[in-house]
PDB file of C-alpha atoms in Angstrom:
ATOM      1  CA  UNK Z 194       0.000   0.000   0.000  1.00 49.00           C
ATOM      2  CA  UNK Z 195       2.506   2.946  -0.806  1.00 53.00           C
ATOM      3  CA  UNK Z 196      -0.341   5.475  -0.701  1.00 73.00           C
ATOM      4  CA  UNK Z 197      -0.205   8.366   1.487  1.00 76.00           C
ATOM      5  CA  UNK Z 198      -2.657  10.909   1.688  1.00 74.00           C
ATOM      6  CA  UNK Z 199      -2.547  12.017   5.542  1.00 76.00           C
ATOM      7  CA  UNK Z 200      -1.345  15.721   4.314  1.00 76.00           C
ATOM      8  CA  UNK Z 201      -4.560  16.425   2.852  1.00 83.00           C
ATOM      9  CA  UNK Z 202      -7.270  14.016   5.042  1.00 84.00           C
ATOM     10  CA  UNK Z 203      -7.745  14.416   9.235  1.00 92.00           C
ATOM     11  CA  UNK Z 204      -9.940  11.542   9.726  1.00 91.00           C
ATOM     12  CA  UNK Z 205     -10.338  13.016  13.258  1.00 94.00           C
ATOM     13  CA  UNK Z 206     -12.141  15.832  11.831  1.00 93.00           C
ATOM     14  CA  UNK Z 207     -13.566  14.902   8.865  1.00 92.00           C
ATOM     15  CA  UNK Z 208     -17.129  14.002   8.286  1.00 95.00           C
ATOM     16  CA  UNK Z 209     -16.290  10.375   7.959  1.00 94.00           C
ATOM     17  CA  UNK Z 210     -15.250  10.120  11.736  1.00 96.00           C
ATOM     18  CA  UNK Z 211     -19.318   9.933  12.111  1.00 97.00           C
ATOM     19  CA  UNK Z 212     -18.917   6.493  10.304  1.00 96.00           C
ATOM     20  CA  UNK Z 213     -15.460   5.485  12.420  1.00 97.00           C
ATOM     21  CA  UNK Z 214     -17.583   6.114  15.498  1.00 97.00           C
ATOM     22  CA  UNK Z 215     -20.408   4.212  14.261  1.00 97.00           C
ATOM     23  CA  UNK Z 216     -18.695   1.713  13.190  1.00 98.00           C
ATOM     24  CA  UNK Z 217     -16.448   0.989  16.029  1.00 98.00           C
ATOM     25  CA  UNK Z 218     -19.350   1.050  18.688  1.00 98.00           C
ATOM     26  CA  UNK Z 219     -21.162  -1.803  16.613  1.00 98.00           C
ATOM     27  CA  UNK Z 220     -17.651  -3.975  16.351  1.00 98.00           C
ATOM     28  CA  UNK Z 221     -16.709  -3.194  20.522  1.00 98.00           C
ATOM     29  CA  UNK Z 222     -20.495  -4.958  21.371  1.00 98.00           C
ATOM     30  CA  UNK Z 223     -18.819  -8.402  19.957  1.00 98.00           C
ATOM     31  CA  UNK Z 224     -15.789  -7.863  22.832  1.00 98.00           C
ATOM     32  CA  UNK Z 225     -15.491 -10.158  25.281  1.00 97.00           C
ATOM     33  CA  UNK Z 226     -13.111  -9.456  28.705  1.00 97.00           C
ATOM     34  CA  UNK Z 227      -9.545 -10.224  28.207  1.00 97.00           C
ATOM     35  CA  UNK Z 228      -9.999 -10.486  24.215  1.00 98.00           C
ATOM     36  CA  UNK Z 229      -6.844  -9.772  21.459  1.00 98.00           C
ATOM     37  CA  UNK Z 230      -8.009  -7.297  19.184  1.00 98.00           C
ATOM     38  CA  UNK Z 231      -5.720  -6.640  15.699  1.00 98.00           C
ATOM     39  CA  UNK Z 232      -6.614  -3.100  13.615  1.00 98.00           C
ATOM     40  CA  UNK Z 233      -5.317  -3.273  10.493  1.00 97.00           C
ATOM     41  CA  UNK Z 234      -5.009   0.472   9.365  1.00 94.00           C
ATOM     42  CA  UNK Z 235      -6.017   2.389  12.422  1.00 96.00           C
ATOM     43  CA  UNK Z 236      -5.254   5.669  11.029  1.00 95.00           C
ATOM     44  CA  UNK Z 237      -4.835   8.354  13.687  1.00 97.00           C
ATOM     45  CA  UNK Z 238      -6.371   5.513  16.209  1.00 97.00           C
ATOM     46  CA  UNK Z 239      -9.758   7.132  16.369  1.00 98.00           C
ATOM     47  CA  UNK Z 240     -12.115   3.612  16.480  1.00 98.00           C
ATOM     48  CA  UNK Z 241      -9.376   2.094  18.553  1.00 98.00           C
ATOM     49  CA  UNK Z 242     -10.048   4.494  21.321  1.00 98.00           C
ATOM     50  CA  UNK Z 243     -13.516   3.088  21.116  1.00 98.00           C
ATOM     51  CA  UNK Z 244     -12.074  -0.463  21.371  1.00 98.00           C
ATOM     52  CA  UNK Z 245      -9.526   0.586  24.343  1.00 98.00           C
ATOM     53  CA  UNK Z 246     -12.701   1.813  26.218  1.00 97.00           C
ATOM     54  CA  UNK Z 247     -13.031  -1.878  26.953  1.00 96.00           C
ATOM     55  CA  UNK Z 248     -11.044  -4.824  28.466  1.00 95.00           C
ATOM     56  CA  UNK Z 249      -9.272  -5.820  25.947  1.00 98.00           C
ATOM     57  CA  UNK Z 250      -5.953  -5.736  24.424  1.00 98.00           C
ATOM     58  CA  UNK Z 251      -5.449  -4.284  20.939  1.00 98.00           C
ATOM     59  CA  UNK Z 252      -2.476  -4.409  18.184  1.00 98.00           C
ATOM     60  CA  UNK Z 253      -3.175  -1.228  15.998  1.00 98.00           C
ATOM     61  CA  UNK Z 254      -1.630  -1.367  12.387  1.00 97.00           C
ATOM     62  CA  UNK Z 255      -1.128   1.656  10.455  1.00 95.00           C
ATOM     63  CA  UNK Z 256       1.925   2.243   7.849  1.00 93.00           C
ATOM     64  CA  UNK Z 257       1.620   6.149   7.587  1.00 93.00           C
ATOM     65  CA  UNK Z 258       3.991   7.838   9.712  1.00 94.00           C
ATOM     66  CA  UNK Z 259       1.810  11.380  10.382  1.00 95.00           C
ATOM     67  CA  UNK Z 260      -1.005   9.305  11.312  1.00 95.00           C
ATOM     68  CA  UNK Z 261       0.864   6.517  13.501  1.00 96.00           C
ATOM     69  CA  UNK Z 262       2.172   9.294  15.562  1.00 96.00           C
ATOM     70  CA  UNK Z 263      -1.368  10.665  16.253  1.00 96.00           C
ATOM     71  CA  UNK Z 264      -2.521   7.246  17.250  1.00 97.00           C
ATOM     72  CA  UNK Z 265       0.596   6.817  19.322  1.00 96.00           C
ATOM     73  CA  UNK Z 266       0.171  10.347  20.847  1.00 97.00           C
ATOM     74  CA  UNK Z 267      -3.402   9.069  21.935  1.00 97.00           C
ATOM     75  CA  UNK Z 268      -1.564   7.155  25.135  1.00 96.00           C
ATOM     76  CA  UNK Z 269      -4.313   4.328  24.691  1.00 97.00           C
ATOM     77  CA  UNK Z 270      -4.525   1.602  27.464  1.00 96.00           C
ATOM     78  CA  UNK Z 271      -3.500  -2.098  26.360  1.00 97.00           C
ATOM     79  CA  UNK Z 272      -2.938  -0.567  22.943  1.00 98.00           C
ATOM     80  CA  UNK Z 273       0.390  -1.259  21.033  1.00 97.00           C
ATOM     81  CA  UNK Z 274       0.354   0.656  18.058  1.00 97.00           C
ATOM     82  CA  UNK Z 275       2.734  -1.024  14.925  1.00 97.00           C
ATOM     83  CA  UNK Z 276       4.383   1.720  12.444  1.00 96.00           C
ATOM     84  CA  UNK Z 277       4.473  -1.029   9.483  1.00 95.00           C
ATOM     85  CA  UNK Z 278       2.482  -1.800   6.253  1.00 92.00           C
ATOM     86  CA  UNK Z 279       0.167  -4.323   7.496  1.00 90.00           C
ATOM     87  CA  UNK Z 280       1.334  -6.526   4.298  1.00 90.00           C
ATOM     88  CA  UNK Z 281       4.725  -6.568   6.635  1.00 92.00           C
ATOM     89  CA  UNK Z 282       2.906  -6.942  10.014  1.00 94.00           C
ATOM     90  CA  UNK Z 283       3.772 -10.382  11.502  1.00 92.00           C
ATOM     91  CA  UNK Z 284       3.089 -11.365  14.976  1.00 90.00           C
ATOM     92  CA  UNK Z 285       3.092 -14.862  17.192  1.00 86.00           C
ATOM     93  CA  UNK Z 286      -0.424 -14.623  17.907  1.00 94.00           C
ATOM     94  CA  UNK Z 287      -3.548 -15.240  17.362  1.00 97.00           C
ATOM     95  CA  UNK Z 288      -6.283 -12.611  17.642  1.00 98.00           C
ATOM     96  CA  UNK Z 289     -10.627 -13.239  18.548  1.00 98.00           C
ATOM     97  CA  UNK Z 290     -11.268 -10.117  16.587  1.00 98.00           C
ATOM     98  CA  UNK Z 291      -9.392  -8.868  13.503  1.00 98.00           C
ATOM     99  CA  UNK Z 292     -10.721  -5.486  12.501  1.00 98.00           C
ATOM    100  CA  UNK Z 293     -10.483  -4.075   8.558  1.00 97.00           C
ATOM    101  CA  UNK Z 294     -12.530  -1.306   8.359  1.00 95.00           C
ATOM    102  CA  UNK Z 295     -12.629   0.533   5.152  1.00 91.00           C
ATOM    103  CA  UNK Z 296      -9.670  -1.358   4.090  1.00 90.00           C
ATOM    104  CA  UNK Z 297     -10.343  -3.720   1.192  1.00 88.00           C
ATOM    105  CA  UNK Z 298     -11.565  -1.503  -0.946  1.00 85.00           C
ATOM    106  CA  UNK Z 299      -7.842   0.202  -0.801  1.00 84.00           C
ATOM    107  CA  UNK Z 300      -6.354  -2.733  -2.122  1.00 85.00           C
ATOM    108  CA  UNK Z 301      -5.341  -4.098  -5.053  1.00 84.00           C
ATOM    109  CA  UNK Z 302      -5.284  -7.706  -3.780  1.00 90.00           C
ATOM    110  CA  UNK Z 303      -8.644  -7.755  -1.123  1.00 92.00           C
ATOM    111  CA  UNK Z 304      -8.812 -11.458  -1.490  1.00 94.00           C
ATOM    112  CA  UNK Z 305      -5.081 -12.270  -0.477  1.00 94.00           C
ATOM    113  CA  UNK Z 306      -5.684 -10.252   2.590  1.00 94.00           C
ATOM    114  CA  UNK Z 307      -8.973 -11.986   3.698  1.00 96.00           C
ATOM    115  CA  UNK Z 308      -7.030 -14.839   3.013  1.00 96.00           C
ATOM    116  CA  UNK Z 309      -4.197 -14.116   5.316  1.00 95.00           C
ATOM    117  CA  UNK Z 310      -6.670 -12.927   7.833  1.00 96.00           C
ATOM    118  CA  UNK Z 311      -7.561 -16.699   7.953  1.00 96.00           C
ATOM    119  CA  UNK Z 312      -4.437 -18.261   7.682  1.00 95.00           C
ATOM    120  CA  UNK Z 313      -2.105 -15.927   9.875  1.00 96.00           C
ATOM    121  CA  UNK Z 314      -4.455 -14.098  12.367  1.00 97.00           C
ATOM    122  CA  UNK Z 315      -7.430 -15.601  13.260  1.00 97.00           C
ATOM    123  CA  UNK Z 316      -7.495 -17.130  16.388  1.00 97.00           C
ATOM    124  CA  UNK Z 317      -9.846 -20.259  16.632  1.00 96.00           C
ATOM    125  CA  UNK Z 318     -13.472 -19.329  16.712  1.00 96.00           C
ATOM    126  CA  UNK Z 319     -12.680 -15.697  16.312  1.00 98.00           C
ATOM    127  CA  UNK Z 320     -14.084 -12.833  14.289  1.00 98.00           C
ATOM    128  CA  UNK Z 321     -13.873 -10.741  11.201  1.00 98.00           C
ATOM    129  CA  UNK Z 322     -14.722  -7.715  11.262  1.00 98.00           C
ATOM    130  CA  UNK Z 323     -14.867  -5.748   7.719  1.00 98.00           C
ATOM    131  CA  UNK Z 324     -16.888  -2.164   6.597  1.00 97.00           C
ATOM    132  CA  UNK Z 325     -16.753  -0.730   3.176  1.00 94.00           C
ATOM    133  CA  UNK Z 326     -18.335   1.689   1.468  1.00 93.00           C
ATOM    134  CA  UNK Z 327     -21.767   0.513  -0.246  1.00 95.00           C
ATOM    135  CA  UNK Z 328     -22.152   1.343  -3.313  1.00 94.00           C
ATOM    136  CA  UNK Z 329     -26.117   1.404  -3.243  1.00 96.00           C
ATOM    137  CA  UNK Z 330     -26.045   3.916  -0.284  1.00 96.00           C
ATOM    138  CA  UNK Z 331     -28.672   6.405  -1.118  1.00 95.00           C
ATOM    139  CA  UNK Z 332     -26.364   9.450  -1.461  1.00 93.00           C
ATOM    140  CA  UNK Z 333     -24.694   7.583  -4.264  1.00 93.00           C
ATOM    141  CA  UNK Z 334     -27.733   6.331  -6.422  1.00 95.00           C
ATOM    142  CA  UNK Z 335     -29.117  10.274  -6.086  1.00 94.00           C
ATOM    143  CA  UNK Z 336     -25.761  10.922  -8.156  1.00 92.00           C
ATOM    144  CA  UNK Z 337     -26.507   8.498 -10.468  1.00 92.00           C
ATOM    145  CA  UNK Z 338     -29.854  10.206 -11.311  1.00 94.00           C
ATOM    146  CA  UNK Z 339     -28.185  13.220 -11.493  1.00 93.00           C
ATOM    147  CA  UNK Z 340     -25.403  12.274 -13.830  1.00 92.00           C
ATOM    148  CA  UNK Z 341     -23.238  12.779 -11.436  1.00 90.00           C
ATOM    149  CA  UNK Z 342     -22.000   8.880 -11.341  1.00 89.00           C
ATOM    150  CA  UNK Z 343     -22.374   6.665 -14.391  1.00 90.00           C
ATOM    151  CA  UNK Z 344     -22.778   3.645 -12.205  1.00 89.00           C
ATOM    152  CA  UNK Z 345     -23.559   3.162  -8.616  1.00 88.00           C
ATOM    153  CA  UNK Z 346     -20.003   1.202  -8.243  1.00 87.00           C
ATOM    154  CA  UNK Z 347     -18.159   4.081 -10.371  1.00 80.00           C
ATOM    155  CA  UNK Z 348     -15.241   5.825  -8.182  1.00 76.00           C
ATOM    156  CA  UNK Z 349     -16.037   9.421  -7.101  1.00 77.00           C
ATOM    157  CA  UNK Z 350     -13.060  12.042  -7.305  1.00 74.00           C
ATOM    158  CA  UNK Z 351     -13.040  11.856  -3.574  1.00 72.00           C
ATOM    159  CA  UNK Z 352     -12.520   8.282  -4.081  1.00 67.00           C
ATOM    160  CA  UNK Z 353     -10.412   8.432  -6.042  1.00 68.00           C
ATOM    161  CA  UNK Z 354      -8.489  10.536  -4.152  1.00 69.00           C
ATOM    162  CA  UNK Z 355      -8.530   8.903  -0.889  1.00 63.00           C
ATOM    163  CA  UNK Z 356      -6.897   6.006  -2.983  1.00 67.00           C
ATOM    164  CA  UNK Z 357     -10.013   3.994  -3.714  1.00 71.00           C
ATOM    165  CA  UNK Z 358      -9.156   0.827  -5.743  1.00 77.00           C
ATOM    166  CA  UNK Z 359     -12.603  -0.721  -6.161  1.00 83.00           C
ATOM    167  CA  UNK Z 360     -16.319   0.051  -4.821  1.00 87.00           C
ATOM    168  CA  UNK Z 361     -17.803  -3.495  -4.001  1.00 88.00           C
ATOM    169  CA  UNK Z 362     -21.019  -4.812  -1.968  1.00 91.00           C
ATOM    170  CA  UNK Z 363     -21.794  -6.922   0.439  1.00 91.00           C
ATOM    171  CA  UNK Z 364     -22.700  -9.751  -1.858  1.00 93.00           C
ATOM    172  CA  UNK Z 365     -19.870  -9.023  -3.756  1.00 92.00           C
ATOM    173  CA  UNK Z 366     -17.550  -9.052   0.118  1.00 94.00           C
ATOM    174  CA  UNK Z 367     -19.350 -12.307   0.805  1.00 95.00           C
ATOM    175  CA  UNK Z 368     -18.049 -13.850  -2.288  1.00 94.00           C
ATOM    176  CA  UNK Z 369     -14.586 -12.427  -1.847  1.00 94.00           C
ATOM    177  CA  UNK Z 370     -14.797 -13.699   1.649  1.00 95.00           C
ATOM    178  CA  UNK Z 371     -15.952 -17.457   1.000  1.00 96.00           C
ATOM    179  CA  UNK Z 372     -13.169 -17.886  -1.648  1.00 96.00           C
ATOM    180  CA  UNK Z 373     -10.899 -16.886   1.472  1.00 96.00           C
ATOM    181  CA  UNK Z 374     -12.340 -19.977   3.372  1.00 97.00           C
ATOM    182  CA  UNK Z 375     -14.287 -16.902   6.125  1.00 98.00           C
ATOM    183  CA  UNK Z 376     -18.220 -17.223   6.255  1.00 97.00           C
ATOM    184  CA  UNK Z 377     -20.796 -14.538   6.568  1.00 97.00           C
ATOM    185  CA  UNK Z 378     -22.741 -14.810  10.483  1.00 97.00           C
ATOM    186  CA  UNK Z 379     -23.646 -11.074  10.711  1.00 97.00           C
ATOM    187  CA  UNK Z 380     -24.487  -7.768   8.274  1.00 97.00           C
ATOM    188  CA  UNK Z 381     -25.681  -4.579   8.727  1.00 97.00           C
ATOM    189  CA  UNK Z 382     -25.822  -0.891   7.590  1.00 97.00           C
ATOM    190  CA  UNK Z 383     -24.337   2.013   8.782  1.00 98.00           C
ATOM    191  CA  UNK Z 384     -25.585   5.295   8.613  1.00 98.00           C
ATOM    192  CA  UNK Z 385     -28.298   6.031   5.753  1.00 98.00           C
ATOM    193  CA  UNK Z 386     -26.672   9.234   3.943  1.00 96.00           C
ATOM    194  CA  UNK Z 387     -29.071  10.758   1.593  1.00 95.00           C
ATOM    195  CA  UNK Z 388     -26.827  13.708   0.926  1.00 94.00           C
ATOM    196  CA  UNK Z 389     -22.923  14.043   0.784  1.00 92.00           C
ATOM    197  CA  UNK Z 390     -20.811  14.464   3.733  1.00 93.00           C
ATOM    198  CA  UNK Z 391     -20.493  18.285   3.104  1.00 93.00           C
ATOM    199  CA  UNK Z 392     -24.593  18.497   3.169  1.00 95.00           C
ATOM    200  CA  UNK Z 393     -24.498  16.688   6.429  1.00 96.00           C
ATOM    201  CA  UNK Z 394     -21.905  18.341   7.850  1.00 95.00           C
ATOM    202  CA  UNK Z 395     -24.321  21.036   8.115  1.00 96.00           C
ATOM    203  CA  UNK Z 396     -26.417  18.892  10.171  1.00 96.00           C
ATOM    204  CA  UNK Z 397     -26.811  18.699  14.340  1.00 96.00           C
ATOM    205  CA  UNK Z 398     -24.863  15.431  15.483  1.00 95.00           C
ATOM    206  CA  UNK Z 399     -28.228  14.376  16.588  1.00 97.00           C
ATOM    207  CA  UNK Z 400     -29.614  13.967  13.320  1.00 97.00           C
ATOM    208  CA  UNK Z 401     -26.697  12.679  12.046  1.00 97.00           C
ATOM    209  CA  UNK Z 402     -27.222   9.924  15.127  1.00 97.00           C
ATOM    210  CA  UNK Z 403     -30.621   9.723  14.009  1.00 98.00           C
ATOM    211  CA  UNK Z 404     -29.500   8.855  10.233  1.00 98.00           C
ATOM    212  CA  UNK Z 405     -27.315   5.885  12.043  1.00 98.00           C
ATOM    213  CA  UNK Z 406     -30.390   4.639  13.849  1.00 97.00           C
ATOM    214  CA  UNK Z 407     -33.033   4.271  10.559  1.00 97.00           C
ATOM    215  CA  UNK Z 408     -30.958   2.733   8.405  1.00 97.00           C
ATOM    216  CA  UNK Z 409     -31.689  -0.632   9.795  1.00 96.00           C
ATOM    217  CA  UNK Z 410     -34.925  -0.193   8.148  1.00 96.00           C
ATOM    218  CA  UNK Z 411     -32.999   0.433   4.764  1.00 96.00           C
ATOM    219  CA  UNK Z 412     -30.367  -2.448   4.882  1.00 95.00           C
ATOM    220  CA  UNK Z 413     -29.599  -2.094   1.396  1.00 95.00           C
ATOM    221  CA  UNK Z 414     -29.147   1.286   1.340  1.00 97.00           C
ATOM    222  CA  UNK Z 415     -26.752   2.438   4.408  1.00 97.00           C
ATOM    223  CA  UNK Z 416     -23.584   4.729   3.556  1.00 96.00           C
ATOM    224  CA  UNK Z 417     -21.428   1.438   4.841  1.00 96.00           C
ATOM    225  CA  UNK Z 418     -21.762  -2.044   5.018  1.00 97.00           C
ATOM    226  CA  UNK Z 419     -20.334  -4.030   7.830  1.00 98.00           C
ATOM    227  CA  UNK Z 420     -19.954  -7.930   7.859  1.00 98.00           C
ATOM    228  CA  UNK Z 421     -18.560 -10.330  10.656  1.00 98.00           C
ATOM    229  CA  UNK Z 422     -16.728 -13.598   9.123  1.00 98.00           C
ATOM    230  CA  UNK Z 423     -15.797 -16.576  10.678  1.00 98.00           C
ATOM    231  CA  UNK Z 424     -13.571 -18.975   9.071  1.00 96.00           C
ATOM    232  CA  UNK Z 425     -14.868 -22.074   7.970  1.00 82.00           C
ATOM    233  CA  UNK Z 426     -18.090 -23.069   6.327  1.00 64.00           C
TER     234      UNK Z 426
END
């Protein structure tokens, strides 16, 4: 992954940190006491402050420098936070929760990392835990309408940008996933975004909360979706 973009993104400030939060409150409910968390690409450590608000220990992965420090800087409790391309990350144990969120889609290889996830990580009856950006979330099929996007999958210049590889959904994850040997046991949306980040930006945090709340009723349609794997069939 030699992409860097933390000069011109603050995921601490950003609209998306409504989604990291989000996100990282429905992955901590899965914790158990005493549990070995792995974060592959924590960024500036925002949802593993979430995941340090509970008993458990966490290795954070991140391979850009600016934001390793901020994560780092965060002095998080039973947190050891690796400065290393998480192709590069190697460690002698085995983890009940590995975390990707709004990873894959980054990657040129999604597969191989699922894969290794598996093979290299997963401790026995533990989980996967991956988010991605849907591609049907409403926001996105209003562009389409608009001529904005030729294709609900197409890559938006902010995706592009932010080093997008490859809009996917869940079907398309759970495929991905089963040819890594990890089965689908939970999915859900997050966050229904009917207008771009910028719109809601303008927004109270409560409604924003609110958004988070209906789009269970719109599974199809949230800004994110968010799968749990386990390996095996």
């Amino acid at each position: 992954m030699a992409h860097d973009y933390s000069s011109r993104y603050d995921p601490d400030t950003d609209f998306d940190r409504h989604y990291t939060v989000a996100t990282g409150t429905r992955i901590r409910r899965w914790f158990r006491p005493g549990d070995a968390v792995l974060e592959l690409g924590c960024a500036t450590g925002l949802m593993t402050s979430l995941f340090a608000e509970r008993d458990v220990t966490v290795d954070a992965v991140e391979r850009t420098p600016a934001y390793h420090a901020a994560a780092q800087a965060r002095g998080l409790p039973g947190v050891t936070v690796h400065l290393t391309d998480m192709d590069d990350f190697a460690s002698p144990r085995r983890y009940e929760h590995v975390v990707a969120a709004h990873v894959v889609n980054e990657l040129p290889d999604p597969l191989g990392l699922l894969r290794r996830i598996r093979e290299e990580f997963l401790a026995p009856g533990g989980l996967v835990h991956v988010s991605l950006t849907n591609p049907y979330s409403l926001h996105r099929l209003v562009a389409m309408e608009m001529g904005l996007l030729e294709a609900p999958e197409a890559l938006s210049d902010r995706g592009r940008a932010l080093a997008t590889v490859e809009i996917f959904d869940g079907d398309r994850l759970e495929a991905l996933a089963r040819e890594a040997g990890l089965t689908c046991v939970h999915r859900e949306p997050v966050l229904l975004k009917p207008l771009t980040n910028a719109q809601l930006a303008e927004l109270p945090d409560a409604v924003i909360a609110g958004l988070d709340r209906v789009a269970r009723r719109f599974p199809e349609h949230g800004a994110l979706n968010y799968a749990i794997f386990v390996a095996g069939d």
